[in-house]
Coordinates of C-alpha atoms in Angstrom, one line a residue:
X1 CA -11.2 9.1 -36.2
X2 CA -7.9 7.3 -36.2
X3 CA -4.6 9.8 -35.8
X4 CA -2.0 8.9 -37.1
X5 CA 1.7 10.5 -35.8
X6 CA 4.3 10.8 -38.5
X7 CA 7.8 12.2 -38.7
X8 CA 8.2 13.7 -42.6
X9 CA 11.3 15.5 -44.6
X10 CA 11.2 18.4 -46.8
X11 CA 13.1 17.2 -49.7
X12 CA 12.9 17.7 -53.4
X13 CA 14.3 20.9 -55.1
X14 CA 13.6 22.1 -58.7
X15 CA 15.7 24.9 -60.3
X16 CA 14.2 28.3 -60.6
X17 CA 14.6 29.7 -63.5
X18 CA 17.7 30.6 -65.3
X19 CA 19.4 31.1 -61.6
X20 CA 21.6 28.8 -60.3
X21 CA 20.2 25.4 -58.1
X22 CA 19.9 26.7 -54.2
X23 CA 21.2 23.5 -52.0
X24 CA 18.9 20.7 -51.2
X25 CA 18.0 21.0 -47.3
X26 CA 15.9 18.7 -45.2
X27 CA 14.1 19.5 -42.2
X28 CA 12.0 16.9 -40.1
X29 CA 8.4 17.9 -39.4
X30 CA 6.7 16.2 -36.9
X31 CA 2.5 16.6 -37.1
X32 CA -0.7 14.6 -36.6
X33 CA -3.1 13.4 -40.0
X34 CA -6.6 13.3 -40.1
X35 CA -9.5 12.7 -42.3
X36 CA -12.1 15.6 -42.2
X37 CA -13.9 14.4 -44.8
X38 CA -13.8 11.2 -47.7
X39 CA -15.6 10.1 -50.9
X40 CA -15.7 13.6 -52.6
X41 CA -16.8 13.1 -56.5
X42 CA -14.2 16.0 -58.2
X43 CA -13.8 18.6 -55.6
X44 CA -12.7 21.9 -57.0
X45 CA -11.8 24.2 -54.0
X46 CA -11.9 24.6 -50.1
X47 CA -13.4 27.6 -48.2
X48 CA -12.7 28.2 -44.3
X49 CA -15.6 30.3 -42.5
X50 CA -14.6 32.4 -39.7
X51 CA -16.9 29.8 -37.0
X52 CA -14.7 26.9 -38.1
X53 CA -16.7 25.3 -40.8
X54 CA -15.5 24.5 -43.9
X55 CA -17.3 24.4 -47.5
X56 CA -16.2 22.1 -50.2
X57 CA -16.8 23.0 -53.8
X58 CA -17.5 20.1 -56.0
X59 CA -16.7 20.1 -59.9
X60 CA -20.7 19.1 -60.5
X61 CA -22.1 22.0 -58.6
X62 CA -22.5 20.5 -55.2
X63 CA -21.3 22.4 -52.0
X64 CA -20.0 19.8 -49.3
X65 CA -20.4 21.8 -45.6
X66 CA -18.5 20.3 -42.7
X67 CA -19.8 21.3 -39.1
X68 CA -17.3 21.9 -36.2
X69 CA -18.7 18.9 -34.9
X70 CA -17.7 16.8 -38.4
X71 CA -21.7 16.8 -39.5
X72 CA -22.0 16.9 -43.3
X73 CA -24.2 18.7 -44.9
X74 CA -24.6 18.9 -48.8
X75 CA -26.4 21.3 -51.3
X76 CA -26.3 20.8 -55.4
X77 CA -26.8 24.4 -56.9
X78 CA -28.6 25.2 -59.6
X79 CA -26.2 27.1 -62.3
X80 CA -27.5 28.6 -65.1
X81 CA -26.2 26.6 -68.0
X82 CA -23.2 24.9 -65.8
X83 CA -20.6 23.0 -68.1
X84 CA -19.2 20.5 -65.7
X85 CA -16.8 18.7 -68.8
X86 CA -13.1 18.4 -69.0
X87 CA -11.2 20.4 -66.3
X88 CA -14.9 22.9 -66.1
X89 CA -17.0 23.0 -63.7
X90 CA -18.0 24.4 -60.2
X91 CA -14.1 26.0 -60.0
X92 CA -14.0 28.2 -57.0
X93 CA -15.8 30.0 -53.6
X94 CA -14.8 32.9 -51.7
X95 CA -16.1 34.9 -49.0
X96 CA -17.3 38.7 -49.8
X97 CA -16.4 41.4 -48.1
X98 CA -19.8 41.5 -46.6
X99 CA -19.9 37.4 -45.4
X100 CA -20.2 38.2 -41.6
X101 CA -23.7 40.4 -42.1
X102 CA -25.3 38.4 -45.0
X103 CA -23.3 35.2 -45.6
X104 CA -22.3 36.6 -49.3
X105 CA -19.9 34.1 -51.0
X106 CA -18.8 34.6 -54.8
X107 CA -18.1 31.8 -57.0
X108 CA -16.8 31.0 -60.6
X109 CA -17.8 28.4 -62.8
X110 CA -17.9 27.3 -66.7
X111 CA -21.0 27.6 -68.7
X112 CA -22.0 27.1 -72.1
X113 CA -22.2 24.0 -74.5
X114 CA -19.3 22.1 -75.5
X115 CA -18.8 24.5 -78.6
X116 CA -19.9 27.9 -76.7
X117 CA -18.5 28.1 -73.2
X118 CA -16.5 30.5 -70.6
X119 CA -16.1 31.4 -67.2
X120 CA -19.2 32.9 -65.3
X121 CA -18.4 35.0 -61.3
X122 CA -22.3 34.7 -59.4
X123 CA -22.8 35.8 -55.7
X124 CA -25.3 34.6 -53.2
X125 CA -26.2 33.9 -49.0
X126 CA -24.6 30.7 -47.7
X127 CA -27.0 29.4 -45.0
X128 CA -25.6 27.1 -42.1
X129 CA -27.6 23.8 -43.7
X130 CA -25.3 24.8 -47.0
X131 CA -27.5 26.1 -49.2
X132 CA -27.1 29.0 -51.1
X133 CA -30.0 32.1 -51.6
X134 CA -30.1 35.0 -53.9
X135 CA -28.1 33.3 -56.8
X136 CA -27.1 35.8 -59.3
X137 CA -24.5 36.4 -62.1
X138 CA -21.9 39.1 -61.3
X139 CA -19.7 38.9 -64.4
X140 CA -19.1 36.6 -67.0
X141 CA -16.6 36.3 -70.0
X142 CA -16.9 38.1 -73.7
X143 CA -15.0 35.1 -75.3
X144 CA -16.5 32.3 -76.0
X145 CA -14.5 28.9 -77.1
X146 CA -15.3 25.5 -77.9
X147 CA -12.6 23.9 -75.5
X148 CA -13.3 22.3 -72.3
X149 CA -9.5 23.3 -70.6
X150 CA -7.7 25.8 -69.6
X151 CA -10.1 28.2 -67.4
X152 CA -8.3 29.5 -64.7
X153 CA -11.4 30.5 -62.7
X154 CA -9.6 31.2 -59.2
X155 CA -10.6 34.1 -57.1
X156 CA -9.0 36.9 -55.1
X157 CA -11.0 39.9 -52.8
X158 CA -9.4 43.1 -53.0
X159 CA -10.2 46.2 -51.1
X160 CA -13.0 48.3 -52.1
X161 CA -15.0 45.5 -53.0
X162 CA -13.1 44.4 -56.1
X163 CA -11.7 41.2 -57.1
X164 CA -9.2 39.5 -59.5
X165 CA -10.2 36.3 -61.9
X166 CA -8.0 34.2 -63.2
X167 CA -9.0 33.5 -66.9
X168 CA -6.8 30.9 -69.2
X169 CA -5.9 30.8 -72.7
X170 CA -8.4 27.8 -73.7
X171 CA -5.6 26.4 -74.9
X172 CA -6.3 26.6 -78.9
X173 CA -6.7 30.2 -78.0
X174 CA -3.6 30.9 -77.2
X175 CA -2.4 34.0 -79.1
X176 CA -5.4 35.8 -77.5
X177 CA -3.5 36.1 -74.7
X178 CA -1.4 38.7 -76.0
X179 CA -4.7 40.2 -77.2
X180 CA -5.6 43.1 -74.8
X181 CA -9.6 43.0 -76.2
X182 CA -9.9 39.7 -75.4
X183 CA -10.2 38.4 -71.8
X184 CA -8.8 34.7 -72.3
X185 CA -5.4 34.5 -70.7
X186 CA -6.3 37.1 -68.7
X187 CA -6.3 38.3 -65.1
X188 CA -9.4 40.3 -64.7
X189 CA -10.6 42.8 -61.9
X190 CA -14.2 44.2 -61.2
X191 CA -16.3 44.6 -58.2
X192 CA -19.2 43.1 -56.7
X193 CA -21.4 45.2 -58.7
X194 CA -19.8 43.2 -61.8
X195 CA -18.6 46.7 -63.0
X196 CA -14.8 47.6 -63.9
X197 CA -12.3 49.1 -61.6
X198 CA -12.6 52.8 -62.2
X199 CA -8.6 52.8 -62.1
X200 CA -8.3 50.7 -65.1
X201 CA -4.7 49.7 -66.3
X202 CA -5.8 49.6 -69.7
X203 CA -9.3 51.7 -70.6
X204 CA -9.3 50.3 -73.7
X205 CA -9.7 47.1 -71.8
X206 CA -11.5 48.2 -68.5
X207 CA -11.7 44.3 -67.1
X208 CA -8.2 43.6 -68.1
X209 CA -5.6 43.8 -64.8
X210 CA -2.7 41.6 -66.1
X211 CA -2.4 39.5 -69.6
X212 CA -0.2 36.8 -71.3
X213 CA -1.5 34.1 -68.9
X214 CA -1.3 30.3 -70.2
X215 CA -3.8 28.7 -67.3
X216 CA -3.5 30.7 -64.5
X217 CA -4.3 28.6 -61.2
X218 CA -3.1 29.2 -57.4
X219 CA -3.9 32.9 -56.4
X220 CA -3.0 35.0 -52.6
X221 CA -2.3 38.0 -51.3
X222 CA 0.7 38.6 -49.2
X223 CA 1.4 40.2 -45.9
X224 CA 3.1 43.2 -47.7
X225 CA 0.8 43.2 -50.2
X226 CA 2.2 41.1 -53.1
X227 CA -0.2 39.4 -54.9
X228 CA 1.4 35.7 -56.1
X229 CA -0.1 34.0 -59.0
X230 CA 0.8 30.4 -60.7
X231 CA -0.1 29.0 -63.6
X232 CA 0.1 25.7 -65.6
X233 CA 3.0 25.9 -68.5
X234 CA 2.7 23.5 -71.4
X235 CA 5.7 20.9 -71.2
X236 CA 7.5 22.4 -68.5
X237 CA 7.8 26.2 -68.2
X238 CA 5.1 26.2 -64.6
X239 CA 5.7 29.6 -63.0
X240 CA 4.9 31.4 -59.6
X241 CA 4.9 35.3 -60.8
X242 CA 4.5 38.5 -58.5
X243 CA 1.4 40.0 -60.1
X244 CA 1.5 43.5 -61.1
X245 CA -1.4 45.9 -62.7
X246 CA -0.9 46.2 -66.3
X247 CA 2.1 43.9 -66.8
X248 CA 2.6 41.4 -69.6
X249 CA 3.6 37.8 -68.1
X250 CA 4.6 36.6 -71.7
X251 CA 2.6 33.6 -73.2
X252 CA 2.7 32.6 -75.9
X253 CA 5.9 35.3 -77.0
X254 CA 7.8 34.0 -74.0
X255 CA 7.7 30.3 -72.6
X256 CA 10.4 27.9 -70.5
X257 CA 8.4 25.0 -71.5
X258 CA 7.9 23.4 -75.5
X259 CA 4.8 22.1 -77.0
X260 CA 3.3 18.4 -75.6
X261 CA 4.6 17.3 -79.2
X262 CA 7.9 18.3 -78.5
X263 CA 7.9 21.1 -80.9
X264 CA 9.3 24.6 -79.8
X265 CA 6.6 27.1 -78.8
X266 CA 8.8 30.0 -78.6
X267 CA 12.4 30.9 -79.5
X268 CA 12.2 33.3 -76.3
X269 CA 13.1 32.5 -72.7
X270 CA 12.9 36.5 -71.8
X271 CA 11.8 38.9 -74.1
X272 CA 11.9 43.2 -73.3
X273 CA 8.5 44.8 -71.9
X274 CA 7.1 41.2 -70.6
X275 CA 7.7 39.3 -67.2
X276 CA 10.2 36.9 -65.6
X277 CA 8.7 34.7 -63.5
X278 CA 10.4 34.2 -59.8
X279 CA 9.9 30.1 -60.1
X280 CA 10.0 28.4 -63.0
X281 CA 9.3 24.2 -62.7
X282 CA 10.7 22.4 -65.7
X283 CA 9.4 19.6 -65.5
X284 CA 6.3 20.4 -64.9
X285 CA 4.6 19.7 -61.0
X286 CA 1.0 21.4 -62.7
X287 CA 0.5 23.7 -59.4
X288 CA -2.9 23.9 -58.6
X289 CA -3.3 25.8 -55.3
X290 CA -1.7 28.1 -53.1
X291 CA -1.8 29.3 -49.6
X292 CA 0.6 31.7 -47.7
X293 CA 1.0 29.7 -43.5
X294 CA 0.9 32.5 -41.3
X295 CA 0.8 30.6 -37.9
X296 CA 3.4 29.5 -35.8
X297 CA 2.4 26.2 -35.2
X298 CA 4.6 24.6 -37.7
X299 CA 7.4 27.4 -37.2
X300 CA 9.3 25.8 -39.9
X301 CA 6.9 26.5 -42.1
X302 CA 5.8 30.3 -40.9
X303 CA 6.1 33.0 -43.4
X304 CA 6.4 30.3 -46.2
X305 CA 4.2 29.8 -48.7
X306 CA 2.3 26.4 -50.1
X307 CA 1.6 25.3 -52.9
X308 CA -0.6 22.1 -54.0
X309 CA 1.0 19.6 -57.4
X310 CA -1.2 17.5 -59.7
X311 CA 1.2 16.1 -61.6
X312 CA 3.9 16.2 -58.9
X313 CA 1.7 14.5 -56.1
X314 CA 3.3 16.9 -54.0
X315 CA 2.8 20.0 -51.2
X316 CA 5.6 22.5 -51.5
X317 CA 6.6 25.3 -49.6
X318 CA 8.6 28.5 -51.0
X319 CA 10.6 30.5 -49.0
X320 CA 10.8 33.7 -50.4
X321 CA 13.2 35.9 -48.9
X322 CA 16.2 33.2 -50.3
X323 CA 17.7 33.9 -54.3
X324 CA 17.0 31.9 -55.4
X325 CA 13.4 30.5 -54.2
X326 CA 14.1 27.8 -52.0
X327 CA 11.5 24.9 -52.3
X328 CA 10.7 21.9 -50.2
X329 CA 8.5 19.1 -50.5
X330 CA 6.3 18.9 -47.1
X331 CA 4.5 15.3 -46.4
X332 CA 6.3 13.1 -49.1
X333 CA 4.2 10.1 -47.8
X334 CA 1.4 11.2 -49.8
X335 CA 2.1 10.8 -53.3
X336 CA -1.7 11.7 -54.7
X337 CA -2.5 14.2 -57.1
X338 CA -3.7 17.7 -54.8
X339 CA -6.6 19.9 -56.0
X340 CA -6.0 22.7 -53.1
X341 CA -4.5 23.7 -49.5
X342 CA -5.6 26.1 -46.9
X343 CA -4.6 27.5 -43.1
X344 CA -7.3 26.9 -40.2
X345 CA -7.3 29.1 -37.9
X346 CA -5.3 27.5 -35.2
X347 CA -2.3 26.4 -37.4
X348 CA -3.5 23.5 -39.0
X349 CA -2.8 22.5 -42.8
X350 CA -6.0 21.4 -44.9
X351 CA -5.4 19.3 -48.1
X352 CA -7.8 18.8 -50.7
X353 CA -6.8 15.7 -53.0
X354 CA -7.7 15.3 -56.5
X355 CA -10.3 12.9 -58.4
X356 CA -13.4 11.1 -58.1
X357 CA -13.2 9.6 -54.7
X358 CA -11.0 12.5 -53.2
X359 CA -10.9 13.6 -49.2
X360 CA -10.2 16.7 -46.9
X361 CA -7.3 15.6 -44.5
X362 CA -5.8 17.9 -41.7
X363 CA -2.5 18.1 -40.8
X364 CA -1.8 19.3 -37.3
X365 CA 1.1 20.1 -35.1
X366 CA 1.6 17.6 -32.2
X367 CA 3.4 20.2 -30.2

């Protein structure tokens, strides 16, 4: 495996918000690329397992394993009634509170037909040769829509055994986002069981933990016990939001972004009772991922937090603790649209790109 040494810049700011433009800083980082893996038909998500392995998530329902000692192993699931069309698919894979005893991951995916389709959460064993046992359906969406966009689908463990879904709009669907019986543009929380939280914001809407989501993407929990969520905007108007039970994040009422046409959305860039967001990218970057680095071997990057572009062809990283959010793009050289980024366990930055020949590549510290 060839490694390549490279010297890159943080550059690139975007405003947040209505707050003034923080200064444009660069930084050299010095770090080692490698390819983990190539030739990856639509890959969805990444998983790290606590041995070192790590378990790719194909659009098509195919897990991709990769040993510690770079064997590949591969394993096409069998999903009741996947719909692998448009941006559906195999979306996301998690580990369960339970992984080190039985090997329990939970997943999300999109089922239906083209005119009857949602988001479905199933459970099962992961086995070292990458297939999965004990298949079965933990939750899945009341709505259906005939739309083949805008399902969220990303996962986040809680304590207690309960979990937040992302859930979009469906795009033509939009106005059910303000609609607390509906779960489309929705963040949703249950547990394992597939029941509701028994400390429901809403108990008209026992599933419901947030609403007035667009396409709700990247999804982490912080140290102090934030959780961060971003989602896709239409024309501009991409936010990072600090998630909070019961609030109202304001799509469609409140948007920075206008319609693909051009046409206004919204008259409102704030509105009372509903959310500001703490980044807002107009243009849009389309953020697809998120990761908060919590090592030390790129220092400049500890405490920071990454995010993955489609549109942008970018990595990020948002420092937090500065007002406004400071942003920097981290290894400009590679310009190709990213599906997802995640934190090994000894420092090392994993990025998942985008599209039907995509690859895994590491980025290390040379230190």
């Amino acid at each position: 495996m060839r490694i390549v040494v490279l010297f890159a810049a943080f550059l690139f700011l975007y405003s947040v918000g209505a707050a003034p433009q923080a200064e444009v800083t660069e930084q050299p980082l010095p770090f080692t690329q490698s390819l983990v893996v190539d030739k990856l038909a639509y890959p969805k998500a990444i998983l790290s397992l606590q041995d070192g392995r790590w378990v790719i998530a194909l659009r098509d329902g195919e897990l991709v394993c990769v040993d510690t000692d770079s064997t590949i192993k591969t394993h096409k699931l069998t999903l009741p009634d996947l719909y692998a069309q448009g941006q559906g698919g195999l979306l996301d894979i998690e580990l369960s509170s339970d992984f080190l005893s039985r090997g329990q991951v939970l997943m999300t995916y999109s089922k239906g037909t083209k005119s009857n389709n949602g988001i479905a959460v199933v459970k099962g064993n992961l086995h070292k040769d990458c297939s999965i046992s004990a298949l079965e359906t933990v939750f899945a969406v009341s709505d259906d829509k005939d739309t083949p966009v805008h399902y969220g689908g990303k996962l986040l463990p809680l304590a207690d055994n309960e979990w937040l879904v992302t859930i979009g709009d469906g795009f033509d669907y939009r106005e059910k986002a303000q609609v607390l019986t509906s779960q489309l543009g929705k963040v949703l929380r249950f547990n394992e069981a597939g029941q509701p939280s028994a400390t429901p914001p809403f108990p008209q809407a026992p599933y419901v933990y947030s609403y007035g989501h667009r396409n709700p993407q990247g999804i982490i929990s912080l140290p102090s016990g934030k959780i961060l969520l971003h989602e896709h905007g239409p024309d501009g108007g991409d936010e990072v939001n600090v998630l909070r039970a019961g609030a109202n994040y304001g799509w469609p009422v409140v948007t920075l972004g206008t319609d693909y046409s051009g046409a206004s959305i919204s008259p409102f860039k704030h509105y009372k009772g509903m959310v500001n967001p703490i980044v807002d990218w107009t243009p849009s970057i389309a953020p697809s991922s998120m990761a908060y680095y919590h090592s030390d071997s790129f220092g400049a990057l500890t405490g920071k937090v990454l995010v993955t572009a489609l549109k942008a062809k970018a990595l990020y990283s948002l420092d937090l603790s500065a007002s406004p959010v400071v942003q920097r793009r981290v290894f400009p050289h590679l310009n190709e649209r990213l599906r997802d980024v995640a934190v090994g366990q000894n420092g090392s930055i994993y990025i998942l790109t985008d599209g039907n020949d995509a690859s895994l590549i590491r980025f290390s510290s040379p230190m």
